[in-house]
PDB file of C-alpha atoms in Angstrom:
ATOM      1  CA  UNK A   1       9.793  72.390   7.182  1.00 59.00           C
ATOM      2  CA  UNK A   2      11.219  74.458   9.987  1.00 88.00           C
ATOM      3  CA  UNK A   3       9.282  77.683  10.343  1.00 93.00           C
ATOM      4  CA  UNK A   4      12.098  79.213  12.372  1.00 95.00           C
ATOM      5  CA  UNK A   5      14.637  78.566   9.640  1.00 94.00           C
ATOM      6  CA  UNK A   6      12.330  79.957   6.948  1.00 93.00           C
ATOM      7  CA  UNK A   7      11.776  83.136   8.981  1.00 95.00           C
ATOM      8  CA  UNK A   8      15.542  83.441   9.539  1.00 95.00           C
ATOM      9  CA  UNK A   9      16.005  83.204   5.778  1.00 93.00           C
ATOM     10  CA  UNK A  10      13.543  86.042   5.228  1.00 93.00           C
ATOM     11  CA  UNK A  11      15.195  88.115   7.975  1.00 96.00           C
ATOM     12  CA  UNK A  12      18.611  87.565   6.352  1.00 94.00           C
ATOM     13  CA  UNK A  13      17.415  89.848   3.528  1.00 94.00           C
ATOM     14  CA  UNK A  14      16.593  92.772   5.853  1.00 95.00           C
ATOM     15  CA  UNK A  15      14.750  93.444   9.132  1.00 96.00           C
ATOM     16  CA  UNK A  16      11.007  92.740   8.957  1.00 96.00           C
ATOM     17  CA  UNK A  17       7.977  92.717  11.231  1.00 93.00           C
ATOM     18  CA  UNK A  18       5.746  89.718  11.932  1.00 93.00           C
ATOM     19  CA  UNK A  19       2.927  90.712   9.586  1.00 92.00           C
ATOM     20  CA  UNK A  20       5.404  91.097   6.727  1.00 94.00           C
ATOM     21  CA  UNK A  21       7.021  87.733   7.519  1.00 96.00           C
ATOM     22  CA  UNK A  22       3.635  85.981   7.483  1.00 95.00           C
ATOM     23  CA  UNK A  23       2.688  87.557   4.138  1.00 93.00           C
ATOM     24  CA  UNK A  24       6.096  86.729   2.672  1.00 90.00           C
ATOM     25  CA  UNK A  25       5.872  83.108   3.844  1.00 92.00           C
ATOM     26  CA  UNK A  26       2.448  82.651   2.308  1.00 89.00           C
ATOM     27  CA  UNK A  27       3.517  84.299  -0.963  1.00 85.00           C
ATOM     28  CA  UNK A  28       6.945  82.699  -1.388  1.00 83.00           C
ATOM     29  CA  UNK A  29       5.876  79.229  -0.238  1.00 83.00           C
ATOM     30  CA  UNK A  30       2.545  78.980  -2.051  1.00 76.00           C
ATOM     31  CA  UNK A  31       2.247  75.212  -1.657  1.00 71.00           C
ATOM     32  CA  UNK A  32       2.748  75.321   2.098  1.00 79.00           C
ATOM     33  CA  UNK A  33       0.009  75.676   4.661  1.00 86.00           C
ATOM     34  CA  UNK A  34      -0.434  79.396   5.433  1.00 89.00           C
ATOM     35  CA  UNK A  35       1.127  80.478   8.717  1.00 92.00           C
ATOM     36  CA  UNK A  36      -1.064  81.689  11.527  1.00 93.00           C
ATOM     37  CA  UNK A  37      -0.044  85.040  12.978  1.00 93.00           C
ATOM     38  CA  UNK A  38       0.271  83.424  16.398  1.00 94.00           C
ATOM     39  CA  UNK A  39       2.780  80.924  15.001  1.00 95.00           C
ATOM     40  CA  UNK A  40       4.850  83.729  13.465  1.00 95.00           C
ATOM     41  CA  UNK A  41       5.054  85.673  16.727  1.00 95.00           C
ATOM     42  CA  UNK A  42       5.701  82.574  18.838  1.00 96.00           C
ATOM     43  CA  UNK A  43       8.512  81.596  16.456  1.00 96.00           C
ATOM     44  CA  UNK A  44       9.991  85.114  16.577  1.00 96.00           C
ATOM     45  CA  UNK A  45       9.955  84.998  20.382  1.00 96.00           C
ATOM     46  CA  UNK A  46      11.725  81.619  20.299  1.00 97.00           C
ATOM     47  CA  UNK A  47      14.332  82.925  17.817  1.00 97.00           C
ATOM     48  CA  UNK A  48      14.877  85.965  20.042  1.00 96.00           C
ATOM     49  CA  UNK A  49      15.163  83.793  23.165  1.00 97.00           C
ATOM     50  CA  UNK A  50      17.751  81.601  21.378  1.00 97.00           C
ATOM     51  CA  UNK A  51      19.781  84.637  20.279  1.00 97.00           C
ATOM     52  CA  UNK A  52      19.100  84.087  16.564  1.00 98.00           C
ATOM     53  CA  UNK A  53      16.925  87.183  16.065  1.00 97.00           C
ATOM     54  CA  UNK A  54      16.626  90.497  17.856  1.00 96.00           C
ATOM     55  CA  UNK A  55      14.357  93.504  17.940  1.00 95.00           C
ATOM     56  CA  UNK A  56      15.834  95.999  15.490  1.00 92.00           C
ATOM     57  CA  UNK A  57      13.334  98.811  16.059  1.00 90.00           C
ATOM     58  CA  UNK A  58       9.729  99.595  16.831  1.00 88.00           C
ATOM     59  CA  UNK A  59       7.671 101.572  14.312  1.00 82.00           C
ATOM     60  CA  UNK A  60       4.348 103.332  14.655  1.00 79.00           C
ATOM     61  CA  UNK A  61       2.989 104.953  11.511  1.00 77.00           C
ATOM     62  CA  UNK A  62      -0.483 105.966  12.613  1.00 75.00           C
ATOM     63  CA  UNK A  63      -1.502 102.343  13.169  1.00 75.00           C
ATOM     64  CA  UNK A  64      -0.554  99.672  15.643  1.00 79.00           C
ATOM     65  CA  UNK A  65       3.018  99.504  16.851  1.00 82.00           C
ATOM     66  CA  UNK A  66       5.173  97.185  14.720  1.00 87.00           C
ATOM     67  CA  UNK A  67       8.247  95.488  16.049  1.00 92.00           C
ATOM     68  CA  UNK A  68      10.942  94.972  13.421  1.00 94.00           C
ATOM     69  CA  UNK A  69      13.130  91.900  13.860  1.00 96.00           C
ATOM     70  CA  UNK A  70      16.638  91.345  12.505  1.00 97.00           C
ATOM     71  CA  UNK A  71      18.762  88.237  12.223  1.00 97.00           C
ATOM     72  CA  UNK A  72      21.810  88.031  14.520  1.00 97.00           C
ATOM     73  CA  UNK A  73      25.203  86.474  13.775  1.00 97.00           C
ATOM     74  CA  UNK A  74      24.059  83.357  15.664  1.00 97.00           C
ATOM     75  CA  UNK A  75      20.978  83.325  13.440  1.00 96.00           C
ATOM     76  CA  UNK A  76      23.104  83.610  10.285  1.00 96.00           C
ATOM     77  CA  UNK A  77      25.275  80.743  11.495  1.00 96.00           C
ATOM     78  CA  UNK A  78      22.204  78.595  12.183  1.00 95.00           C
ATOM     79  CA  UNK A  79      20.661  79.492   8.817  1.00 94.00           C
ATOM     80  CA  UNK A  80      23.893  78.571   7.007  1.00 93.00           C
ATOM     81  CA  UNK A  81      24.032  75.261   8.884  1.00 92.00           C
ATOM     82  CA  UNK A  82      20.390  74.471   8.038  1.00 92.00           C
ATOM     83  CA  UNK A  83      20.796  75.355   4.351  1.00 90.00           C
ATOM     84  CA  UNK A  84      23.833  73.046   4.087  1.00 87.00           C
ATOM     85  CA  UNK A  85      21.973  70.109   5.666  1.00 86.00           C
ATOM     86  CA  UNK A  86      20.723  67.410   3.306  1.00 81.00           C
ATOM     87  CA  UNK A  87      17.081  66.509   3.902  1.00 77.00           C
ATOM     88  CA  UNK A  88      16.926  62.794   4.697  1.00 75.00           C
ATOM     89  CA  UNK A  89      14.534  60.733   2.583  1.00 72.00           C
ATOM     90  CA  UNK A  90      11.356  59.909   4.487  1.00 67.00           C
ATOM     91  CA  UNK A  91      12.001  56.686   6.428  1.00 64.00           C
ATOM     92  CA  UNK A  92       8.337  55.726   6.747  1.00 63.00           C
ATOM     93  CA  UNK A  93       5.319  55.570   4.519  1.00 71.00           C
ATOM     94  CA  UNK A  94       2.858  57.891   6.213  1.00 68.00           C
ATOM     95  CA  UNK A  95       0.201  58.859   3.739  1.00 78.00           C
ATOM     96  CA  UNK A  96      -3.557  58.838   4.292  1.00 81.00           C
ATOM     97  CA  UNK A  97      -3.850  57.397   0.768  1.00 84.00           C
ATOM     98  CA  UNK A  98      -1.614  54.451   1.669  1.00 84.00           C
ATOM     99  CA  UNK A  99      -3.353  53.897   5.019  1.00 82.00           C
ATOM    100  CA  UNK A 100      -6.820  53.764   3.411  1.00 84.00           C
ATOM    101  CA  UNK A 101      -5.682  51.242   0.801  1.00 84.00           C
ATOM    102  CA  UNK A 102      -4.058  48.995   3.399  1.00 80.00           C
ATOM    103  CA  UNK A 103      -7.117  49.096   5.646  1.00 79.00           C
ATOM    104  CA  UNK A 104      -9.525  48.502   2.746  1.00 77.00           C
ATOM    105  CA  UNK A 105      -7.425  45.634   1.394  1.00 74.00           C
ATOM    106  CA  UNK A 106      -9.116  43.863  -1.515  1.00 74.00           C
ATOM    107  CA  UNK A 107     -12.023  46.316  -1.408  1.00 79.00           C
ATOM    108  CA  UNK A 108      -9.757  49.262  -2.241  1.00 86.00           C
ATOM    109  CA  UNK A 109     -10.380  49.203  -6.008  1.00 90.00           C
ATOM    110  CA  UNK A 110     -13.266  51.684  -6.004  1.00 89.00           C
ATOM    111  CA  UNK A 111     -11.404  54.017  -3.679  1.00 89.00           C
ATOM    112  CA  UNK A 112      -8.280  53.895  -5.862  1.00 91.00           C
ATOM    113  CA  UNK A 113     -10.269  54.678  -9.008  1.00 92.00           C
ATOM    114  CA  UNK A 114     -11.903  57.695  -7.309  1.00 91.00           C
ATOM    115  CA  UNK A 115      -8.557  58.825  -5.945  1.00 92.00           C
ATOM    116  CA  UNK A 116      -6.954  58.543  -9.388  1.00 93.00           C
ATOM    117  CA  UNK A 117      -9.695  60.794 -10.814  1.00 94.00           C
ATOM    118  CA  UNK A 118      -9.114  63.355  -8.036  1.00 94.00           C
ATOM    119  CA  UNK A 119      -5.345  63.310  -8.636  1.00 93.00           C
ATOM    120  CA  UNK A 120      -5.796  63.781 -12.394  1.00 95.00           C
ATOM    121  CA  UNK A 121      -8.209  66.687 -11.852  1.00 94.00           C
ATOM    122  CA  UNK A 122      -5.734  68.382  -9.491  1.00 92.00           C
ATOM    123  CA  UNK A 123      -2.879  67.863 -11.974  1.00 93.00           C
ATOM    124  CA  UNK A 124      -4.929  69.485 -14.762  1.00 93.00           C
ATOM    125  CA  UNK A 125      -5.753  72.436 -12.488  1.00 90.00           C
ATOM    126  CA  UNK A 126      -2.097  72.943 -11.511  1.00 90.00           C
ATOM    127  CA  UNK A 127      -0.883  72.595 -15.091  1.00 90.00           C
ATOM    128  CA  UNK A 128      -3.365  75.187 -16.344  1.00 88.00           C
ATOM    129  CA  UNK A 129      -2.471  77.659 -13.589  1.00 83.00           C
ATOM    130  CA  UNK A 130       1.300  77.174 -13.746  1.00 82.00           C
ATOM    131  CA  UNK A 131       1.904  79.298 -16.870  1.00 78.00           C
ATOM    132  CA  UNK A 132       0.428  82.471 -15.357  1.00 80.00           C
ATOM    133  CA  UNK A 133       2.096  82.313 -11.945  1.00 79.00           C
ATOM    134  CA  UNK A 134       5.224  83.725 -10.363  1.00 82.00           C
ATOM    135  CA  UNK A 135       8.394  81.605 -10.461  1.00 84.00           C
ATOM    136  CA  UNK A 136       7.859  80.494  -6.837  1.00 81.00           C
ATOM    137  CA  UNK A 137       4.259  79.507  -7.547  1.00 83.00           C
ATOM    138  CA  UNK A 138       5.305  77.671 -10.731  1.00 85.00           C
ATOM    139  CA  UNK A 139       7.970  75.776  -8.768  1.00 87.00           C
ATOM    140  CA  UNK A 140       5.376  74.850  -6.140  1.00 85.00           C
ATOM    141  CA  UNK A 141       3.024  73.647  -8.889  1.00 87.00           C
ATOM    142  CA  UNK A 142       5.827  71.584 -10.491  1.00 90.00           C
ATOM    143  CA  UNK A 143       6.601  70.036  -7.106  1.00 89.00           C
ATOM    144  CA  UNK A 144       2.951  69.166  -6.487  1.00 89.00           C
ATOM    145  CA  UNK A 145       2.470  67.786 -10.007  1.00 92.00           C
ATOM    146  CA  UNK A 146       5.469  65.506  -9.696  1.00 93.00           C
ATOM    147  CA  UNK A 147       4.256  64.196  -6.329  1.00 91.00           C
ATOM    148  CA  UNK A 148       0.797  63.615  -7.774  1.00 92.00           C
ATOM    149  CA  UNK A 149       2.415  61.789 -10.685  1.00 94.00           C
ATOM    150  CA  UNK A 150       4.300  59.519  -8.276  1.00 92.00           C
ATOM    151  CA  UNK A 151       1.026  58.821  -6.437  1.00 91.00           C
ATOM    152  CA  UNK A 152      -0.665  58.004  -9.749  1.00 94.00           C
ATOM    153  CA  UNK A 153       2.068  55.503 -10.629  1.00 95.00           C
ATOM    154  CA  UNK A 154       1.607  53.915  -7.199  1.00 92.00           C
ATOM    155  CA  UNK A 155      -2.203  53.846  -7.627  1.00 92.00           C
ATOM    156  CA  UNK A 156      -1.798  51.990 -10.945  1.00 94.00           C
ATOM    157  CA  UNK A 157       0.629  49.567  -9.318  1.00 93.00           C
ATOM    158  CA  UNK A 158      -1.747  49.005  -6.392  1.00 91.00           C
ATOM    159  CA  UNK A 159      -4.693  48.372  -8.726  1.00 91.00           C
ATOM    160  CA  UNK A 160      -2.619  45.834 -10.670  1.00 91.00           C
ATOM    161  CA  UNK A 161      -1.433  44.100  -7.503  1.00 88.00           C
ATOM    162  CA  UNK A 162      -4.951  43.945  -6.042  1.00 86.00           C
ATOM    163  CA  UNK A 163      -6.288  42.506  -9.313  1.00 84.00           C
ATOM    164  CA  UNK A 164      -3.537  39.865  -9.296  1.00 83.00           C
ATOM    165  CA  UNK A 165      -4.503  38.868  -5.730  1.00 77.00           C
ATOM    166  CA  UNK A 166      -8.149  38.431  -6.750  1.00 72.00           C
ATOM    167  CA  UNK A 167      -7.207  36.433  -9.851  1.00 76.00           C
ATOM    168  CA  UNK A 168      -4.862  34.141  -7.881  1.00 69.00           C
TER     169      UNK A 168
END
């Protein structure tokens, strides 16, 4: 995920300050790792340097000064380009789950059984929570559940393959 593009998307709605952008990111992308404030402000500085965002105004309402940022035409053009881009399928298998199984080899059975239990527990948790959440949170839960389901299918396949190797 490109943090800059996500922030441009939020700025396309209206000018916002860094604190608001961080809160919006964390709320609207509930499955993503929360942004650090430093990352938000560094990204805003980069967007400003590249001409994709600009300072719209500075506000001070009894608290600290807040700089409001707005998207520029160059930022809108970049956001449109990014939104039209198809995300390429991952070319490499880079999962800690996969790496552990490969390294463990024939001794991976116990690990896979424990991992399956952890995946199933997480799926139950997400399924139970999904009904009471916002649409964005429900979408994030659906996304996570479907990825967990794919992992579970792979775990079953790996257990079968490892058993076949032992039996051969």
